[in-house]
XYZ file of C-alpha atoms in Angstrom:
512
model
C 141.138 49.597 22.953
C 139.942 53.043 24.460
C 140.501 53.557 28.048
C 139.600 56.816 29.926
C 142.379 57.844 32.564
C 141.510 61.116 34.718
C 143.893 63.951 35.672
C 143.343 67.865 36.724
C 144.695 71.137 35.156
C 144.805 74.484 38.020
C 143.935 77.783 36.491
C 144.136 80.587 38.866
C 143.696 79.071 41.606
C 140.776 76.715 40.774
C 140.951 72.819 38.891
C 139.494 71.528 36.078
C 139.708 68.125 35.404
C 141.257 66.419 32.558
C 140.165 63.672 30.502
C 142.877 61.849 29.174
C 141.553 59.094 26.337
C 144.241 56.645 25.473
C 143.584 54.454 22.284
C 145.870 51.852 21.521
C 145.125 50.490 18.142
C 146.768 48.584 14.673
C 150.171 50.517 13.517
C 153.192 52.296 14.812
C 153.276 55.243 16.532
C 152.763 57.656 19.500
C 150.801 60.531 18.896
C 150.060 62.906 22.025
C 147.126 65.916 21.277
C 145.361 68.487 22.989
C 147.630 71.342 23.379
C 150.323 70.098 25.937
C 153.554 72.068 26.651
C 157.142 70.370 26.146
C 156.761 68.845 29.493
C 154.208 66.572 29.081
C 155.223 66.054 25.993
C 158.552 64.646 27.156
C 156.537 62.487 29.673
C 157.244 59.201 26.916
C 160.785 59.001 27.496
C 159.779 59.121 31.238
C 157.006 56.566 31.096
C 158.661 54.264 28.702
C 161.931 54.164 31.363
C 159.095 53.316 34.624
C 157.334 50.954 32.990
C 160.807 49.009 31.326
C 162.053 49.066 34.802
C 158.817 47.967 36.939
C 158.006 44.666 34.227
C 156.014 46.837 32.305
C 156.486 47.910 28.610
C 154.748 50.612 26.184
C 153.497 48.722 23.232
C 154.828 48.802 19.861
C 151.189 49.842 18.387
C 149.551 53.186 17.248
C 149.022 54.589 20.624
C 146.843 57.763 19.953
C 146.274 60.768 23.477
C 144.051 62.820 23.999
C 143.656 65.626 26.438
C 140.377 66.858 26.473
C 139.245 69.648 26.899
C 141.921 69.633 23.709
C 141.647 74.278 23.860
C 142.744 74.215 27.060
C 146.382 74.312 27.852
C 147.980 72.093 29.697
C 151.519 71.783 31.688
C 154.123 70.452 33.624
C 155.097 66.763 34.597
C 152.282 65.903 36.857
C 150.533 64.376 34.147
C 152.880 61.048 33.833
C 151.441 58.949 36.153
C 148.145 59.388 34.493
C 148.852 58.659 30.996
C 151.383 55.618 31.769
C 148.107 53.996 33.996
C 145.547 54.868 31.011
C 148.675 53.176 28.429
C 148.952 50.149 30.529
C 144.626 49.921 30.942
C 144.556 50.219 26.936
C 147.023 47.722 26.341
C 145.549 45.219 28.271
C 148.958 45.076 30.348
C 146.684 45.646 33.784
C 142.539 44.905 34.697
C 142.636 48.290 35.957
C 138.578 47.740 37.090
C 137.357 51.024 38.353
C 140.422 53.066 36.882
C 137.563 55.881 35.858
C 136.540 56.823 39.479
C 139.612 58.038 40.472
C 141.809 61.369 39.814
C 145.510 59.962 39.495
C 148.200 62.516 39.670
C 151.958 62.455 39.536
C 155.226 62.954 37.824
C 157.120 59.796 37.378
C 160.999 59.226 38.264
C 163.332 57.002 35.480
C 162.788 54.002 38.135
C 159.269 54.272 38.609
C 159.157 56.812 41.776
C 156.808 59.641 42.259
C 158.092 63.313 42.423
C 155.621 65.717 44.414
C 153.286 68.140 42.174
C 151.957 71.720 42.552
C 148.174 72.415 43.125
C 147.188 69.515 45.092
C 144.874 71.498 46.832
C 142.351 72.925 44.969
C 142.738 68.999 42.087
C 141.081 67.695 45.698
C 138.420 69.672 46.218
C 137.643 69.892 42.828
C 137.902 65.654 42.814
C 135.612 65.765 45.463
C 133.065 68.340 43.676
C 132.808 66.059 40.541
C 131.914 62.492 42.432
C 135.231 61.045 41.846
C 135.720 58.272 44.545
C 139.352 58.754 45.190
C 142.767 60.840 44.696
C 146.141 58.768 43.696
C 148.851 61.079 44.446
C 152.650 61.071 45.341
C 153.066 60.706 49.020
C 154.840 63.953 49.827
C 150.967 65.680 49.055
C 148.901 62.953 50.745
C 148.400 65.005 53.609
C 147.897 68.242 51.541
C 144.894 66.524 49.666
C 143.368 64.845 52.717
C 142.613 68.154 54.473
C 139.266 67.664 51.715
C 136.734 65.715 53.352
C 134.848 62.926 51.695
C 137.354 62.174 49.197
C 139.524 59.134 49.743
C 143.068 60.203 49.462
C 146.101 57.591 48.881
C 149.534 58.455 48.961
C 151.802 56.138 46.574
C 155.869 56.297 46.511
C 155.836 54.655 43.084
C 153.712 53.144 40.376
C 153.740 49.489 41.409
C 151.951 50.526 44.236
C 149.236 52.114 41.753
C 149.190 48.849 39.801
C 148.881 46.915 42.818
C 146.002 48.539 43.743
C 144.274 48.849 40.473
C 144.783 44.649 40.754
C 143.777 43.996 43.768
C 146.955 43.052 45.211
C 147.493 45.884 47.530
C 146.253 46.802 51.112
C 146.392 50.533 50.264
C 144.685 52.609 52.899
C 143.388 56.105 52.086
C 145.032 58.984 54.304
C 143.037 60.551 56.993
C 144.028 63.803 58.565
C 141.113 65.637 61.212
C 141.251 68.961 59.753
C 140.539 70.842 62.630
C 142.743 68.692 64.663
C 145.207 69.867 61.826
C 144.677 73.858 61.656
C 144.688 74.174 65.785
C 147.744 72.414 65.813
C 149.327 74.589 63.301
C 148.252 77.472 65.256
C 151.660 77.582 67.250
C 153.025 80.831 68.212
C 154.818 83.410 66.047
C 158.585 83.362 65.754
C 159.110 87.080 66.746
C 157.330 88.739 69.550
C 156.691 92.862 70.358
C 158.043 92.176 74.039
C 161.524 92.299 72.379
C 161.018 95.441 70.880
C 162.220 98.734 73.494
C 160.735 101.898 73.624
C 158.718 103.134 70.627
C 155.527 103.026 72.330
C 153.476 105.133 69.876
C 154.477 103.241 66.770
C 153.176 100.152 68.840
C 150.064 101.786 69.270
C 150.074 102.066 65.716
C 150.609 98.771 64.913
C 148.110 97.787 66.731
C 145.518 100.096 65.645
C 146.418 98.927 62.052
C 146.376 95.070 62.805
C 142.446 95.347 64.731
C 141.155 97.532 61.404
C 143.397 95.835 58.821
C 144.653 99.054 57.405
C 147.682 99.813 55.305
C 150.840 101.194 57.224
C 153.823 103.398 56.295
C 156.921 103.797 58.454
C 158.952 106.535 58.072
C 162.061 107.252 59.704
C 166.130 107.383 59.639
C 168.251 103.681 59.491
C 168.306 101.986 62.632
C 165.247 103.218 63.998
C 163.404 100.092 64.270
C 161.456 99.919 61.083
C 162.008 96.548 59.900
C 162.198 94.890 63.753
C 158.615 96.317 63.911
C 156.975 95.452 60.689
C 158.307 91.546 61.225
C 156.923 91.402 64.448
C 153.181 92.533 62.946
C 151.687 89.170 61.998
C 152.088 88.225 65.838
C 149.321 90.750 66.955
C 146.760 90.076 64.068
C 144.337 87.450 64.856
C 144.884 83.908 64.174
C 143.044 82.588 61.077
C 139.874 80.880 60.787
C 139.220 77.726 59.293
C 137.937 79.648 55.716
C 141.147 81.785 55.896
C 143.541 78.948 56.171
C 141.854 77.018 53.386
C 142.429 80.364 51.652
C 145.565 80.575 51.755
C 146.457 77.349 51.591
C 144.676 76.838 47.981
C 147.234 80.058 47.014
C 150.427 78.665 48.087
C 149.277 74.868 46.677
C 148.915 76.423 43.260
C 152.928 77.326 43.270
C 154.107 74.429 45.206
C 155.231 76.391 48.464
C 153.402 73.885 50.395
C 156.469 71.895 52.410
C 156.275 68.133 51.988
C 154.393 66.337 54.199
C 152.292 69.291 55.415
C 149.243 69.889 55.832
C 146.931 72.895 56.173
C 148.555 76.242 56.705
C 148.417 77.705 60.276
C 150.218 80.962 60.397
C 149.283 84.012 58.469
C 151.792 84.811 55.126
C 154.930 87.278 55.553
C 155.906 88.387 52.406
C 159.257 90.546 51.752
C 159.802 91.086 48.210
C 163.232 92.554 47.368
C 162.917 95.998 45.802
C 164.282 94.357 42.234
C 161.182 92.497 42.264
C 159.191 93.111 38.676
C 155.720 93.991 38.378
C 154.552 90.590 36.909
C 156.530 89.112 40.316
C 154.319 91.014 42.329
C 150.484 91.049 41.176
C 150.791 87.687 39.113
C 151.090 86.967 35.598
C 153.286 85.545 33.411
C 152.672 83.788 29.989
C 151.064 81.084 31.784
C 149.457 83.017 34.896
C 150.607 82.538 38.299
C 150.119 84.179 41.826
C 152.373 87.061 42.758
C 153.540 88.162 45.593
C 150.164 90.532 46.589
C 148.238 86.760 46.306
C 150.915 85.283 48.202
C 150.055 87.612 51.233
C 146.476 86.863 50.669
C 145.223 87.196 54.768
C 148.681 88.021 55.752
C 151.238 90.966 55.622
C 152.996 92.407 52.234
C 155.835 94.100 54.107
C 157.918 96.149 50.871
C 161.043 97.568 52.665
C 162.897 100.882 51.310
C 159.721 101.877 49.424
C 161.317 104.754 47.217
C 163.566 101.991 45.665
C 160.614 99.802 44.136
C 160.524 100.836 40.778
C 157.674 103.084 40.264
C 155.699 100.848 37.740
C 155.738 98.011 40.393
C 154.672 100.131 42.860
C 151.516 101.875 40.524
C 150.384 98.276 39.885
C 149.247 97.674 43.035
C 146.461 100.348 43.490
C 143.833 98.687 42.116
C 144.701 95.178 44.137
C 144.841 97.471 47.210
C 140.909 99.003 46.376
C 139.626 95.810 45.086
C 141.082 93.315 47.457
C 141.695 91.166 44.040
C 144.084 91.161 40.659
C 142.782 90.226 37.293
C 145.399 89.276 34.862
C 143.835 89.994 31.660
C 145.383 88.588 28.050
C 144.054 88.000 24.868
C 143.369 84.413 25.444
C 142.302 84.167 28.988
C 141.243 85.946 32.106
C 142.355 84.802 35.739
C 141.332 86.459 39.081
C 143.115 86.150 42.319
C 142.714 87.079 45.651
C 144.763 89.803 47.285
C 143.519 90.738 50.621
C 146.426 91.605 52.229
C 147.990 94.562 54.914
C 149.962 96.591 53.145
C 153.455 97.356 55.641
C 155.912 99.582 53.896
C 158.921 101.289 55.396
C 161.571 104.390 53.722
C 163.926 106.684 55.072
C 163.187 110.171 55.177
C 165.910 111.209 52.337
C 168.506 110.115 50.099
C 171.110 110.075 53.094
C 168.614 108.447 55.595
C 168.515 111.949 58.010
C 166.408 114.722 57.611
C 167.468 117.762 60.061
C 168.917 115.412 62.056
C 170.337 117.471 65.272
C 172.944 115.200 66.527
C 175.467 115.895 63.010
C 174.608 113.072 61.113
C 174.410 113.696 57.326
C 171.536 115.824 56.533
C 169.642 116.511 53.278
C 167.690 119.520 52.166
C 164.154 119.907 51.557
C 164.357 119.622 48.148
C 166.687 116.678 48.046
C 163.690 115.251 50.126
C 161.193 115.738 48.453
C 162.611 114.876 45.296
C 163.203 111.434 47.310
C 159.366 111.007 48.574
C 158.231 112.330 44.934
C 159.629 108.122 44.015
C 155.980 107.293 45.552
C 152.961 108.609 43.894
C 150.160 110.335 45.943
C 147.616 107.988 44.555
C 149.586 104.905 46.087
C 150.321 107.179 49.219
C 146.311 107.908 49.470
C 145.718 104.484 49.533
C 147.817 104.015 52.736
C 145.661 104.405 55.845
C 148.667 104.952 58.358
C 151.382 107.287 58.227
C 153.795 107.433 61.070
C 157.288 108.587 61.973
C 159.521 106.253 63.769
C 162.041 108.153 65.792
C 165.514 106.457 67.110
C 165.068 104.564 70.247
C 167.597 106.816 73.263
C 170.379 104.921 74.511
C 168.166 104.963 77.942
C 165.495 102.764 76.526
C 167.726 100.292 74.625
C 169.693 99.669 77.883
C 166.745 99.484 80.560
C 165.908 95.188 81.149
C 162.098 95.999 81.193
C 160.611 93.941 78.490
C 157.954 95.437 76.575
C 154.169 93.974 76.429
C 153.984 90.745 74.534
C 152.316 90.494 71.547
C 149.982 87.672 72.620
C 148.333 90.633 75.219
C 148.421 92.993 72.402
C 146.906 90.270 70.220
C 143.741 90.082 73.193
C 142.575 93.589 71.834
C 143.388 93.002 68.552
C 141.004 89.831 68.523
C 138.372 91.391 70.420
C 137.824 94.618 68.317
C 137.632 92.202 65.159
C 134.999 90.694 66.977
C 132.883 93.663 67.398
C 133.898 94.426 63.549
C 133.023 91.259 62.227
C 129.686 91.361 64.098
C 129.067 94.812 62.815
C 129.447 93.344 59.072
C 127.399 90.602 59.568
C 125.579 88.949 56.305
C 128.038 90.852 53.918
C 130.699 87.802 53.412
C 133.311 89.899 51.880
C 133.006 92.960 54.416
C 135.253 91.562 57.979
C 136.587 94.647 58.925
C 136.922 98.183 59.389
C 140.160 98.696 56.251
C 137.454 97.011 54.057
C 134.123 99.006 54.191
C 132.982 100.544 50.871
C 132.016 104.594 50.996
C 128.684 103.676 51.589
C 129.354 101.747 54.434
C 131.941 104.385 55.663
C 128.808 106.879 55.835
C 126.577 104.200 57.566
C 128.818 103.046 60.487
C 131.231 106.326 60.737
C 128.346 108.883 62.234
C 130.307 111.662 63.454
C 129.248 114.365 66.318
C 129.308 117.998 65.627
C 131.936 118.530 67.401
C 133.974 115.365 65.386
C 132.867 117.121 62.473
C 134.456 120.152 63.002
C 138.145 119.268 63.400
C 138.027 116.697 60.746
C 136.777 120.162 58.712
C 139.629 122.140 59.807
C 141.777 119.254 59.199
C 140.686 118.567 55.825
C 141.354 122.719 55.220
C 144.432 122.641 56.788
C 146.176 119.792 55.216
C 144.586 120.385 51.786
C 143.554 116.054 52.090
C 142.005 114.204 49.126
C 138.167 112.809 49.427
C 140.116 109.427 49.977
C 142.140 110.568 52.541
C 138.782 111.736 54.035
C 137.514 108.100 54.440
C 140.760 106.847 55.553
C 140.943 108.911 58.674
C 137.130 108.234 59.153
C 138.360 104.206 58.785
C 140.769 104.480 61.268
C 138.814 106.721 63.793
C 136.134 103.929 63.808
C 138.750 101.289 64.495
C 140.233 103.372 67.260
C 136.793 103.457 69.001
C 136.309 99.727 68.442
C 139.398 99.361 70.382
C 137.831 101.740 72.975
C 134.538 99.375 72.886
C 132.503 102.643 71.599
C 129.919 102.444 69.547
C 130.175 106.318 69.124
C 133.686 108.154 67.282
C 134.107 110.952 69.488
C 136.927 113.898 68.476
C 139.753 112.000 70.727
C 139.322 109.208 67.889
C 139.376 111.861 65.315
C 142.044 113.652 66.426
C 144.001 110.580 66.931
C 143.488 109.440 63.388
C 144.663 112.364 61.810
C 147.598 112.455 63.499
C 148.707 108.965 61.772
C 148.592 110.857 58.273
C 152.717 112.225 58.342
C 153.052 112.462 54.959
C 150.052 115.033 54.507
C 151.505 116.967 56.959
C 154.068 120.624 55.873
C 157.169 119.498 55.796
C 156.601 116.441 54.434
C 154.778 116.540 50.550
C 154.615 120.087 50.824
């Protein structure tokens, strides 16, 4: 008898489904095709353990699977649940009426449990595309699915419940999770806040210029000044993410399985800190069977990479095409995946090899070529591509003493918000343009109009400094977020001028 069973393969971050075709016919045997890895391939000993110990059996016949479509590969132990239901249909063992209009999903335990899968996500919506009627999935994901409207989504411990219900002799109900309800109750407020911060008023400033344009931001200074406290505390200024955002990111994290049981849809924006031993293929996504890195990870979030000069320098040059493109395609000779990778950029290094850089008050100091041998670690290119530069002096004993708190970042978060709004209006119709770190050359000379007198000191600035053409459009970026924070329509030379002071490292005495 041939029985059609339906599962879902995730490749990139999209599904396609599966059709598994189980015949069970005259002979011996148990032949399993369609280019599965060692995991599913194992799934037998697995299936034929569940079924022996739930009253079930596997059938001593020629049982013949296939995975179609048979040229693409597929992995990984979710697929157990769906071929022991489409063995148990083909043997006659269960009725199984209506097995084809659902997606069933799961990897089975040696007593018949279900283990939670990776993906869930994007197998839903994907379920929901093609017509299917329902999604059968272990319980720790029911809620994860059920964000996707008009799907019904049931949540099963084991596979007597699945039989049950294929038989008509369960009350299975379908999971249903509001998922608006859901994303403004995950909306809670961020762990670290900039009220705790003291002193350091102007890298605030900077901070928050960065989080209302989205731009890139570099933090130089000595150990101890602050560097790290700050760049933590950044995802509690940005704005909190829409509905599309969440879904996003959400779809990102469900393809690698950091989605925690029993959640739902994510809330918060992504902090990622990669450790500086991290390889290239760990941070832009890869691998011989592609997965997100760390850059898709941070997709509408933060990338925060801390001691920058200690990233090896291949990992680092990897990432300036994600950082132009807001995407990574992993190329290979059998496939091509694309992932998202809009992300802030947050990086932070010491001056110098020693930390100090004519430091007055007799800490070790390094010389100018020991320094610049140290900043020579980063390329220009990937330096060019950062819109923010800024030193972070040491906070004075006088400041780290006083009991004022600082602002919080939930005010600091009001003007963040509201100059998004004014971007995101600005960009209307274009549905990849939101905001200022975003806009294309073109639309840098369309909504960056300077004044004459503008003009002129970004001239002598551009002579002075010596500054690339894309350094040129990253101080026009940030002037035009600076005004938006200003409510003006207009950049005047205060916004200029202000811009071009956030560019350190172009500065003598830094690169040169």
């Amino acid at each position: 008898m041939l029985v059609k069973v339906y599962g879902s393969a995730v490749f990139g971050v999209d599904a396609t489904t599966i059709t598994v075709e189980v015949n069970v016919d005259k002979g011996i045997g148990y032949h399993l095709v369609g280019l599965p890895d060692n995991a599913v391939k194992e799934s037998n000993y697995r299936i034929a353990a569940a079924l022996q110990n739930n009253g079930f059996k596997i059938p001593g016949k020629k049982i013949t699977i296939n995975m179609a479509p048979a040229d693409l590969r597929k992995e990984g132990s979710a697929y157990d649940l769906t071929l022991a239901m489409g063995i148990l249909k083909a043997s006659s063992q269960i009725e199984g009426d209506g097995i084809g209009d659902f997606l069933i999903m799961g990897e089975l335990s040696l007593d018949g449990g279900l283990q939670p899968i990776k993906g869930v996500l994007p197998i839903a919506i994907q379920a929901r595309d093609e017509g299917f009627k329902g999604f059968i999935l272990p319980k720790q994901n029911e809620k994860e699915a059920a964000i996707v409207s008009d799907l019904e989504v049931y949540g099963v411990e084991n596979i007597k419940e699945v039989i049950d219900f294929f038989e008509g002799n369960s009350n299975l109900q379908p999971t249903i999770v509001d998922t608006r309800k859901e994303f403004y109750a995950n909306l809670a407020h961020p762990e670290f806040d900039f009220s705790e911060v003291k002193g350091q008023e102007s890298i605030k400033r900077c901070m928050e210029i960065a989080a209302a344009g989205g731009h890139n931001i570099i933090l130089i200074g000595p150990p101890g000044s602050g560097k790290t406290m700050l760049a933590k505390r950044l995802p509690s200024i940005l704005p909190p993410m829409t509905l599309h955002e969440a879904l996003e990111t959400t779809k990102i994290h469900s393809v690698v399985g950091r989605i925690q049981a029993d959640s739902g849809l994510m809330g918060q924006r992504p902090f990622r800190a990669p450790h500086h031993t991290i390889s290239d293929v760990a941070l832009v996504g890869g691998g011989g069977y592609p997965q997100p890195g760390e850059i898709s990870l941070s997709h509408n979030g933060v990338l925060f990479l801390d001691e920058l000069p200690e990233f090896k320098r291949t990992v680092l040059e990897v990432m300036r095409q994600p950082l132009e493109d807001r995407e990574v395609t992993i190329s290979r000779a059998r496939f091509t995946v694309t992932y998202p990778s809009s992300f802030m950029l947050v990086a932070s290094m010491n001056p110098s090899p020693s930390g100090y850089f004519n430091h007055t008050d007799g800490h070790v100091t390094s010389s100018p070529q020991e320094m610049q041998r140290y900043l020579s670690k980063v390329s220009g290119p990937l330096l060019d591509r950062i819109d923010i530069h800024i030193e972070v002096q040491p906070v004075p004993f006088e400041k780290l003493s006083e009991k004022k708190t600082g602002e919080s970042s939930s005010s600091i978060r009001v003007r963040v918000t509201k100059a998004r709004e004014i971007q995101t209006k600005r960009f209307r119709g274009n549905e990849k343009l939101h905001y200022n770190a975003q806009m294309s050359v073109k639309q840098i000379r369309t909504f960056c109009q300077l004044d004459i007198p503008s003009k002129d000191l970004l001239k002598a600035a551009m002579e002075r400094l010596n500054l690339s053409a894309r350094a040129y459009d990253r101080i026009l970026k940030v002037a035009r977020t600076i005004a938006d924070l200003d409510a003006s329509e207009q950049i005047f030379s205060d916004h200029i001028s202000e811009a071009i002071q956030y560019r350190s490292l172009d500065r003598e005495g830094w690169l040169g």
